[in-house]
mmCIF file of C-alpha atoms in Angstrom:
data_model
loop_
_atom_site.group_PDB
_atom_site.id
_atom_site.type_symbol
_atom_site.label_atom_id
_atom_site.label_comp_id
_atom_site.label_asym_id
_atom_site.label_seq_id
_atom_site.Cartn_x
_atom_site.Cartn_y
_atom_site.Cartn_z
ATOM 1 C CA UNK A 1 80.712 73.741 92.194
ATOM 2 C CA UNK A 2 83.179 76.089 90.513
ATOM 3 C CA UNK A 3 85.867 77.804 92.580
ATOM 4 C CA UNK A 4 88.026 80.578 91.108
ATOM 5 C CA UNK A 5 91.126 81.903 92.882
ATOM 6 C CA UNK A 6 91.781 85.307 91.321
ATOM 7 C CA UNK A 7 95.266 85.980 92.704
ATOM 8 C CA UNK A 8 96.834 82.679 93.664
ATOM 9 C CA UNK A 9 100.344 84.136 93.329
ATOM 10 C CA UNK A 10 99.706 85.983 96.596
ATOM 11 C CA UNK A 11 100.445 82.600 98.179
ATOM 12 C CA UNK A 12 104.104 81.586 98.123
ATOM 13 C CA UNK A 13 105.039 78.518 96.035
ATOM 14 C CA UNK A 14 105.902 76.681 99.260
ATOM 15 C CA UNK A 15 102.294 76.884 100.475
ATOM 16 C CA UNK A 16 100.130 73.810 99.933
ATOM 17 C CA UNK A 17 96.455 74.510 99.293
ATOM 18 C CA UNK A 18 94.351 71.613 100.610
ATOM 19 C CA UNK A 19 91.727 70.065 98.364
ATOM 20 C CA UNK A 20 88.164 71.139 99.212
ATOM 21 C CA UNK A 21 86.229 68.140 100.541
ATOM 22 C CA UNK A 22 83.369 68.319 98.005
ATOM 23 C CA UNK A 23 83.014 67.896 94.265
ATOM 24 C CA UNK A 24 84.337 71.009 92.586
ATOM 25 C CA UNK A 25 86.098 72.552 89.622
ATOM 26 C CA UNK A 26 89.134 74.661 90.538
ATOM 27 C CA UNK A 27 90.576 77.460 88.422
ATOM 28 C CA UNK A 28 93.508 79.419 89.758
ATOM 29 C CA UNK A 29 94.988 82.556 88.220
ATOM 30 C CA UNK A 30 98.291 84.013 89.401
ATOM 31 C CA UNK A 31 97.011 87.570 88.970
ATOM 32 C CA UNK A 32 93.740 89.143 87.855
ATOM 33 C CA UNK A 33 93.018 92.757 86.993
ATOM 34 C CA UNK A 34 89.729 94.357 87.974
ATOM 35 C CA UNK A 35 88.715 94.307 84.309
ATOM 36 C CA UNK A 36 89.255 90.527 84.057
ATOM 37 C CA UNK A 37 87.151 89.514 87.051
ATOM 38 C CA UNK A 38 83.785 89.187 85.298
ATOM 39 C CA UNK A 39 85.158 87.066 82.476
ATOM 40 C CA UNK A 40 87.055 84.750 84.821
ATOM 41 C CA UNK A 41 84.461 84.434 87.584
ATOM 42 C CA UNK A 42 81.128 84.673 85.780
ATOM 43 C CA UNK A 43 80.341 80.965 86.332
ATOM 44 C CA UNK A 44 81.855 80.679 89.807
ATOM 45 C CA UNK A 45 79.863 80.004 92.953
ATOM 46 C CA UNK A 46 82.955 80.645 95.099
ATOM 47 C CA UNK A 47 85.612 83.282 94.449
ATOM 48 C CA UNK A 48 88.852 83.547 96.406
ATOM 49 C CA UNK A 49 90.344 87.042 96.351
ATOM 50 C CA UNK A 50 93.228 88.231 98.461
ATOM 51 C CA UNK A 51 93.578 91.720 97.011
ATOM 52 C CA UNK A 52 91.645 91.837 93.709
ATOM 53 C CA UNK A 53 88.918 94.518 94.051
ATOM 54 C CA UNK A 54 85.344 93.237 93.989
ATOM 55 C CA UNK A 55 83.225 96.348 93.671
ATOM 56 C CA UNK A 56 79.493 96.828 93.113
ATOM 57 C CA UNK A 57 79.501 96.909 89.305
ATOM 58 C CA UNK A 58 81.577 93.746 89.164
ATOM 59 C CA UNK A 59 79.588 91.848 91.784
ATOM 60 C CA UNK A 60 76.310 92.548 89.982
ATOM 61 C CA UNK A 61 77.701 90.748 86.932
ATOM 62 C CA UNK A 62 78.429 87.516 88.823
ATOM 63 C CA UNK A 63 74.970 85.907 89.092
ATOM 64 C CA UNK A 64 76.145 82.541 90.401
ATOM 65 C CA UNK A 65 78.373 83.937 93.139
ATOM 66 C CA UNK A 66 77.524 82.701 96.641
ATOM 67 C CA UNK A 67 80.746 83.109 98.627
ATOM 68 C CA UNK A 68 83.838 85.291 98.557
ATOM 69 C CA UNK A 69 86.678 83.733 100.554
ATOM 70 C CA UNK A 70 89.418 86.165 101.540
ATOM 71 C CA UNK A 71 92.763 84.469 102.356
ATOM 72 C CA UNK A 72 93.674 87.317 104.695
ATOM 73 C CA UNK A 73 92.212 89.282 107.586
ATOM 74 C CA UNK A 74 91.514 92.570 105.784
ATOM 75 C CA UNK A 75 88.636 92.762 103.314
ATOM 76 C CA UNK A 76 88.404 96.452 102.424
ATOM 77 C CA UNK A 77 88.835 95.548 98.738
ATOM 78 C CA UNK A 78 85.318 94.074 98.738
ATOM 79 C CA UNK A 79 82.042 96.025 98.620
ATOM 80 C CA UNK A 80 80.448 94.412 101.662
ATOM 81 C CA UNK A 81 77.187 96.357 101.388
ATOM 82 C CA UNK A 82 76.623 95.155 97.824
ATOM 83 C CA UNK A 83 77.405 91.600 98.925
ATOM 84 C CA UNK A 84 74.699 91.876 101.577
ATOM 85 C CA UNK A 85 72.185 93.146 99.031
ATOM 86 C CA UNK A 86 73.025 90.325 96.614
ATOM 87 C CA UNK A 87 73.013 87.602 99.249
ATOM 88 C CA UNK A 88 76.731 86.891 98.803
ATOM 89 C CA UNK A 89 78.558 85.886 101.965
ATOM 90 C CA UNK A 90 82.137 86.881 102.717
ATOM 91 C CA UNK A 91 84.534 85.009 104.988
ATOM 92 C CA UNK A 92 88.102 85.790 106.007
ATOM 93 C CA UNK A 93 90.961 84.476 108.153
ATOM 94 C CA UNK A 94 91.171 86.410 111.424
ATOM 95 C CA UNK A 95 94.033 86.388 113.911
ATOM 96 C CA UNK A 96 96.472 84.334 111.851
ATOM 97 C CA UNK A 97 99.343 86.793 112.094
ATOM 98 C CA UNK A 98 99.740 87.253 115.847
ATOM 99 C CA UNK A 99 103.215 85.714 115.711
ATOM 100 C CA UNK A 100 104.592 86.713 112.323
ATOM 101 C CA UNK A 101 103.615 90.403 112.290
ATOM 102 C CA UNK A 102 104.821 91.223 115.833
ATOM 103 C CA UNK A 103 108.093 89.440 115.058
ATOM 104 C CA UNK A 104 108.465 91.566 111.922
ATOM 105 C CA UNK A 105 107.749 94.675 113.993
ATOM 106 C CA UNK A 106 110.651 93.864 116.271
ATOM 107 C CA UNK A 107 112.886 92.851 113.369
ATOM 108 C CA UNK A 108 112.446 96.392 112.045
ATOM 109 C CA UNK A 109 112.882 97.939 115.482
ATOM 110 C CA UNK A 110 116.066 96.009 116.258
ATOM 111 C CA UNK A 111 117.576 96.651 112.822
ATOM 112 C CA UNK A 112 117.026 100.404 113.175
ATOM 113 C CA UNK A 113 117.775 100.648 116.892
ATOM 114 C CA UNK A 114 121.042 98.729 116.544
ATOM 115 C CA UNK A 115 122.018 100.564 113.315
ATOM 116 C CA UNK A 116 122.497 97.289 111.442
ATOM 117 C CA UNK A 117 122.099 98.804 107.978
ATOM 118 C CA UNK A 118 124.733 101.566 108.193
ATOM 119 C CA UNK A 119 127.180 99.305 109.999
ATOM 120 C CA UNK A 120 126.768 96.619 107.340
ATOM 121 C CA UNK A 121 127.196 99.130 104.506
ATOM 122 C CA UNK A 122 130.252 100.749 106.076
ATOM 123 C CA UNK A 123 131.808 97.365 106.779
ATOM 124 C CA UNK A 124 131.425 96.396 103.121
ATOM 125 C CA UNK A 125 133.113 99.676 102.206
ATOM 126 C CA UNK A 126 136.196 98.749 104.266
ATOM 127 C CA UNK A 127 135.537 100.952 107.296
ATOM 128 C CA UNK A 128 136.474 98.254 109.828
ATOM 129 C CA UNK A 129 139.932 97.843 108.347
ATOM 130 C CA UNK A 130 140.319 101.611 108.158
ATOM 131 C CA UNK A 131 139.440 101.996 111.847
ATOM 132 C CA UNK A 132 142.629 100.217 112.924
ATOM 133 C CA UNK A 133 141.008 98.691 116.016
ATOM 134 C CA UNK A 134 138.574 95.990 117.117
ATOM 135 C CA UNK A 135 135.448 98.140 116.574
ATOM 136 C CA UNK A 136 134.296 101.606 115.567
ATOM 137 C CA UNK A 137 131.503 103.905 116.729
ATOM 138 C CA UNK A 138 130.221 105.749 113.676
ATOM 139 C CA UNK A 139 126.536 105.078 114.361
ATOM 140 C CA UNK A 140 125.015 105.456 117.839
ATOM 141 C CA UNK A 141 123.231 102.384 119.193
ATOM 142 C CA UNK A 142 120.390 102.533 121.699
ATOM 143 C CA UNK A 143 119.009 99.890 124.047
ATOM 144 C CA UNK A 144 115.273 99.188 124.017
ATOM 145 C CA UNK A 145 114.986 98.565 127.748
ATOM 146 C CA UNK A 146 113.432 101.561 129.491
ATOM 147 C CA UNK A 147 112.178 103.205 126.301
ATOM 148 C CA UNK A 148 108.536 104.111 125.643
ATOM 149 C CA UNK A 149 106.599 102.276 122.937
ATOM 150 C CA UNK A 150 103.455 103.996 121.707
ATOM 151 C CA UNK A 151 100.858 101.621 120.267
ATOM 152 C CA UNK A 152 97.853 102.499 118.136
ATOM 153 C CA UNK A 153 95.544 99.489 118.115
ATOM 154 C CA UNK A 154 94.929 96.949 120.881
ATOM 155 C CA UNK A 155 93.738 93.928 118.911
ATOM 156 C CA UNK A 156 95.540 90.606 118.663
ATOM 157 C CA UNK A 157 98.600 92.094 116.951
ATOM 158 C CA UNK A 158 98.896 95.214 119.069
ATOM 159 C CA UNK A 159 98.450 93.174 122.244
ATOM 160 C CA UNK A 160 101.204 90.745 121.234
ATOM 161 C CA UNK A 161 103.551 93.619 120.398
ATOM 162 C CA UNK A 162 102.785 95.064 123.841
ATOM 163 C CA UNK A 163 103.546 91.716 125.499
ATOM 164 C CA UNK A 164 106.908 91.388 123.753
ATOM 165 C CA UNK A 165 107.768 95.013 124.537
ATOM 166 C CA UNK A 166 107.010 94.512 128.206
ATOM 167 C CA UNK A 167 109.198 91.396 128.263
ATOM 168 C CA UNK A 168 112.028 93.522 126.853
ATOM 169 C CA UNK A 169 111.626 96.048 129.649
ATOM 170 C CA UNK A 170 109.896 98.708 127.560
ATOM 171 C CA UNK A 171 107.094 100.941 128.797
ATOM 172 C CA UNK A 172 103.932 100.633 126.694
ATOM 173 C CA UNK A 173 101.705 103.631 125.974
ATOM 174 C CA UNK A 174 98.425 102.356 124.528
ATOM 175 C CA UNK A 175 96.845 105.234 122.627
ATOM 176 C CA UNK A 176 93.173 106.106 122.932
ATOM 177 C CA UNK A 177 91.281 106.916 119.725
ATOM 178 C CA UNK A 178 92.311 110.240 118.260
ATOM 179 C CA UNK A 179 89.872 112.922 119.388
ATOM 180 C CA UNK A 180 88.301 110.814 122.132
ATOM 181 C CA UNK A 181 86.942 112.917 124.985
ATOM 182 C CA UNK A 182 87.735 110.306 127.628
ATOM 183 C CA UNK A 183 90.464 107.700 128.062
ATOM 184 C CA UNK A 184 89.660 104.121 128.871
ATOM 185 C CA UNK A 185 91.518 102.529 131.746
ATOM 186 C CA UNK A 186 94.997 101.542 130.652
ATOM 187 C CA UNK A 187 95.037 104.017 127.741
ATOM 188 C CA UNK A 188 96.614 107.442 127.263
ATOM 189 C CA UNK A 189 95.459 110.320 125.106
ATOM 190 C CA UNK A 190 96.535 110.008 121.483
ATOM 191 C CA UNK A 191 98.404 113.303 121.765
ATOM 192 C CA UNK A 192 100.197 112.135 124.916
ATOM 193 C CA UNK A 193 101.347 109.022 123.088
ATOM 194 C CA UNK A 194 102.769 111.182 120.292
ATOM 195 C CA UNK A 195 104.610 113.383 122.771
ATOM 196 C CA UNK A 196 106.091 110.688 125.026
ATOM 197 C CA UNK A 197 106.944 107.773 122.721
ATOM 198 C CA UNK A 198 110.433 106.745 121.648
ATOM 199 C CA UNK A 199 108.923 104.286 119.161
ATOM 200 C CA UNK A 200 105.406 104.335 117.645
ATOM 201 C CA UNK A 201 103.910 101.208 116.073
ATOM 202 C CA UNK A 202 100.579 101.139 114.225
ATOM 203 C CA UNK A 203 98.160 98.201 114.496
ATOM 204 C CA UNK A 204 94.750 99.707 113.812
ATOM 205 C CA UNK A 205 92.392 99.164 110.858
ATOM 206 C CA UNK A 206 92.132 101.665 108.034
ATOM 207 C CA UNK A 207 88.913 103.662 108.333
ATOM 208 C CA UNK A 208 87.918 107.209 107.344
ATOM 209 C CA UNK A 209 88.878 108.205 110.897
ATOM 210 C CA UNK A 210 92.351 106.645 110.737
ATOM 211 C CA UNK A 211 93.250 107.662 107.176
ATOM 212 C CA UNK A 212 96.549 109.596 107.411
ATOM 213 C CA UNK A 213 96.412 109.266 111.189
ATOM 214 C CA UNK A 214 100.067 110.270 111.222
ATOM 215 C CA UNK A 215 100.133 113.476 109.212
ATOM 216 C CA UNK A 216 102.205 116.648 109.356
ATOM 217 C CA UNK A 217 100.355 117.853 112.452
ATOM 218 C CA UNK A 218 100.942 114.553 114.270
ATOM 219 C CA UNK A 219 104.654 114.486 113.401
ATOM 220 C CA UNK A 220 105.008 118.042 114.692
ATOM 221 C CA UNK A 221 103.756 116.878 118.113
ATOM 222 C CA UNK A 222 106.430 114.185 118.473
ATOM 223 C CA UNK A 223 108.830 115.546 121.069
ATOM 224 C CA UNK A 224 111.211 112.583 121.452
ATOM 225 C CA UNK A 225 112.118 112.047 117.777
ATOM 226 C CA UNK A 226 110.525 108.592 117.765
ATOM 227 C CA UNK A 227 110.994 105.699 115.401
ATOM 228 C CA UNK A 228 107.868 104.979 113.331
ATOM 229 C CA UNK A 229 106.800 101.413 112.515
ATOM 230 C CA UNK A 230 103.887 100.584 110.219
ATOM 231 C CA UNK A 231 102.959 96.972 109.453
ATOM 232 C CA UNK A 232 99.207 97.640 109.336
ATOM 233 C CA UNK A 233 97.869 99.681 106.405
ATOM 234 C CA UNK A 234 99.812 102.093 104.220
ATOM 235 C CA UNK A 235 97.236 104.873 104.287
ATOM 236 C CA UNK A 236 97.513 105.247 108.065
ATOM 237 C CA UNK A 237 100.500 107.518 107.325
ATOM 238 C CA UNK A 238 100.776 110.507 105.006
ATOM 239 C CA UNK A 239 103.965 109.434 103.172
ATOM 240 C CA UNK A 240 104.971 112.980 102.189
ATOM 241 C CA UNK A 241 104.659 114.042 105.817
ATOM 242 C CA UNK A 242 106.761 111.091 107.000
ATOM 243 C CA UNK A 243 109.523 111.831 104.507
ATOM 244 C CA UNK A 244 109.571 115.467 105.606
ATOM 245 C CA UNK A 245 109.551 114.477 109.295
ATOM 246 C CA UNK A 246 112.565 112.220 108.784
ATOM 247 C CA UNK A 247 114.445 114.797 106.757
ATOM 248 C CA UNK A 248 113.971 117.596 109.320
ATOM 249 C CA UNK A 249 114.539 115.400 112.386
ATOM 250 C CA UNK A 250 111.016 115.233 113.808
ATOM 251 C CA UNK A 251 111.509 111.449 113.762
ATOM 252 C CA UNK A 252 114.790 109.533 113.819
ATOM 253 C CA UNK A 253 113.894 106.424 111.827
ATOM 254 C CA UNK A 254 111.070 104.548 110.150
ATOM 255 C CA UNK A 255 110.367 100.913 109.337
ATOM 256 C CA UNK A 256 107.531 100.516 106.832
ATOM 257 C CA UNK A 257 106.008 97.305 105.475
ATOM 258 C CA UNK A 258 102.891 98.690 103.764
ATOM 259 C CA UNK A 259 102.055 101.375 101.204
ATOM 260 C CA UNK A 260 98.790 102.897 99.995
ATOM 261 C CA UNK A 261 99.508 101.524 96.519
ATOM 262 C CA UNK A 262 101.313 98.192 96.305
ATOM 263 C CA UNK A 263 103.734 97.895 94.713
ATOM 264 C CA UNK A 264 104.524 101.602 95.114
ATOM 265 C CA UNK A 265 105.358 103.509 91.925
ATOM 266 C CA UNK A 266 108.967 104.481 91.348
ATOM 267 C CA UNK A 267 108.190 108.094 92.285
ATOM 268 C CA UNK A 268 106.497 107.202 95.591
ATOM 269 C CA UNK A 269 107.846 109.377 98.444
ATOM 270 C CA UNK A 270 109.210 106.357 100.293
ATOM 271 C CA UNK A 271 111.339 105.302 97.345
ATOM 272 C CA UNK A 272 113.570 108.347 97.774
ATOM 273 C CA UNK A 273 114.463 107.075 101.252
ATOM 274 C CA UNK A 274 115.317 103.514 100.264
ATOM 275 C CA UNK A 275 119.030 102.958 100.782
ATOM 276 C CA UNK A 276 119.361 105.585 103.500
ATOM 277 C CA UNK A 277 120.553 104.666 106.970
ATOM 278 C CA UNK A 278 117.413 105.389 108.958
ATOM 279 C CA UNK A 279 114.682 103.937 106.770
ATOM 280 C CA UNK A 280 113.651 100.376 105.961
ATOM 281 C CA UNK A 281 110.935 99.537 103.435
ATOM 282 C CA UNK A 282 109.900 95.890 103.193
ATOM 283 C CA UNK A 283 107.476 94.610 100.506
ATOM 284 C CA UNK A 284 104.444 93.803 102.693
ATOM 285 C CA UNK A 285 106.039 90.641 104.069
ATOM 286 C CA UNK A 286 105.284 91.088 107.756
ATOM 287 C CA UNK A 287 102.527 88.467 107.445
ATOM 288 C CA UNK A 288 104.492 86.089 105.248
ATOM 289 C CA UNK A 289 106.204 83.553 107.483
ATOM 290 C CA UNK A 290 105.965 80.018 106.128
ATOM 291 C CA UNK A 291 103.902 79.005 109.129
ATOM 292 C CA UNK A 292 101.453 81.905 108.840
ATOM 293 C CA UNK A 293 100.911 81.473 105.103
ATOM 294 C CA UNK A 294 100.186 77.763 105.485
ATOM 295 C CA UNK A 295 97.700 78.541 108.248
ATOM 296 C CA UNK A 296 95.961 81.045 105.950
ATOM 297 C CA UNK A 297 95.737 78.464 103.169
ATOM 298 C CA UNK A 298 94.390 75.791 105.498
ATOM 299 C CA UNK A 299 91.862 78.125 107.093
ATOM 300 C CA UNK A 300 90.669 79.514 103.754
ATOM 301 C CA UNK A 301 89.777 76.042 102.520
ATOM 302 C CA UNK A 302 88.265 75.190 105.921
ATOM 303 C CA UNK A 303 86.063 78.292 105.592
ATOM 304 C CA UNK A 304 84.938 77.164 102.140
ATOM 305 C CA UNK A 305 84.232 73.619 103.336
ATOM 306 C CA UNK A 306 82.174 74.949 106.238
ATOM 307 C CA UNK A 307 80.155 77.190 103.932
ATOM 308 C CA UNK A 308 79.335 74.369 101.536
ATOM 309 C CA UNK A 309 78.359 72.169 104.497
ATOM 310 C CA UNK A 310 75.836 74.818 105.537
ATOM 311 C CA UNK A 311 77.749 75.856 108.653
ATOM 312 C CA UNK A 312 79.664 78.984 107.566
ATOM 313 C CA UNK A 313 82.405 80.317 109.820
ATOM 314 C CA UNK A 314 84.455 83.520 109.995
ATOM 315 C CA UNK A 315 81.846 85.571 108.169
ATOM 316 C CA UNK A 316 82.469 89.312 108.061
ATOM 317 C CA UNK A 317 78.826 90.381 107.730
#
């Protein structure tokens, strides 16, 4: 059985991929463009794709394909409907990031809340020596305890962020779906979350309903100049609107780990903010702890083994 990994470089060199427990031929490519997929995978029964698009026209040219294994949770780069029609199964790795992503969320929050970037930059520029005393107060620091954290998304990641926030003494505002006519118990209206939050963190999937969930209208409703955190999907935020909101003071800071296009082009709106005091852009590494990546590798091969054994697990359709 032939297995082709289209984008093996999306796994760090420290990650060990286990050997599948059946006879197989393995071909791994560091990167694959959409135009190269058919040539590289035309004889494969199993394709592993983290981010390489597998759309209808491509899938129809892979006659031997039986399984697509996604070494991640999200699978919106795959045409699931076409897979169903062709009898191709798709599996993924759910709930692997419930430690690493929430920790990255709070790394961003703490760095921005405690003004670590401007203090580090000013220290390197000699400001501490210039101050003439044991400390200086150029950048206001805020405690997290007692602040309001607005959450969009109540899955494994959002729930863990809520748990950590509560342990830190924060008040959690779990947002109902935008436009919902009624609020579930324990939720607040989406608009109320925008108005009352000191920090807003996104943990929902990208759908037509959540595309640019935070747009110019949403930023205009934010009354407490919140910090914005996005470790979910880049297209949940209109980047032009976020840049404008930060520049005019509708929000006070932003920590972003995801973009609509990755890597972002040099003229992406976020790139003009890189290096400023109140903005952190990380290269989609919220998921990438050593422990989480090894779990993904192990589970991906376990999914493949289970499929070949006739007992598929973690199917998405």
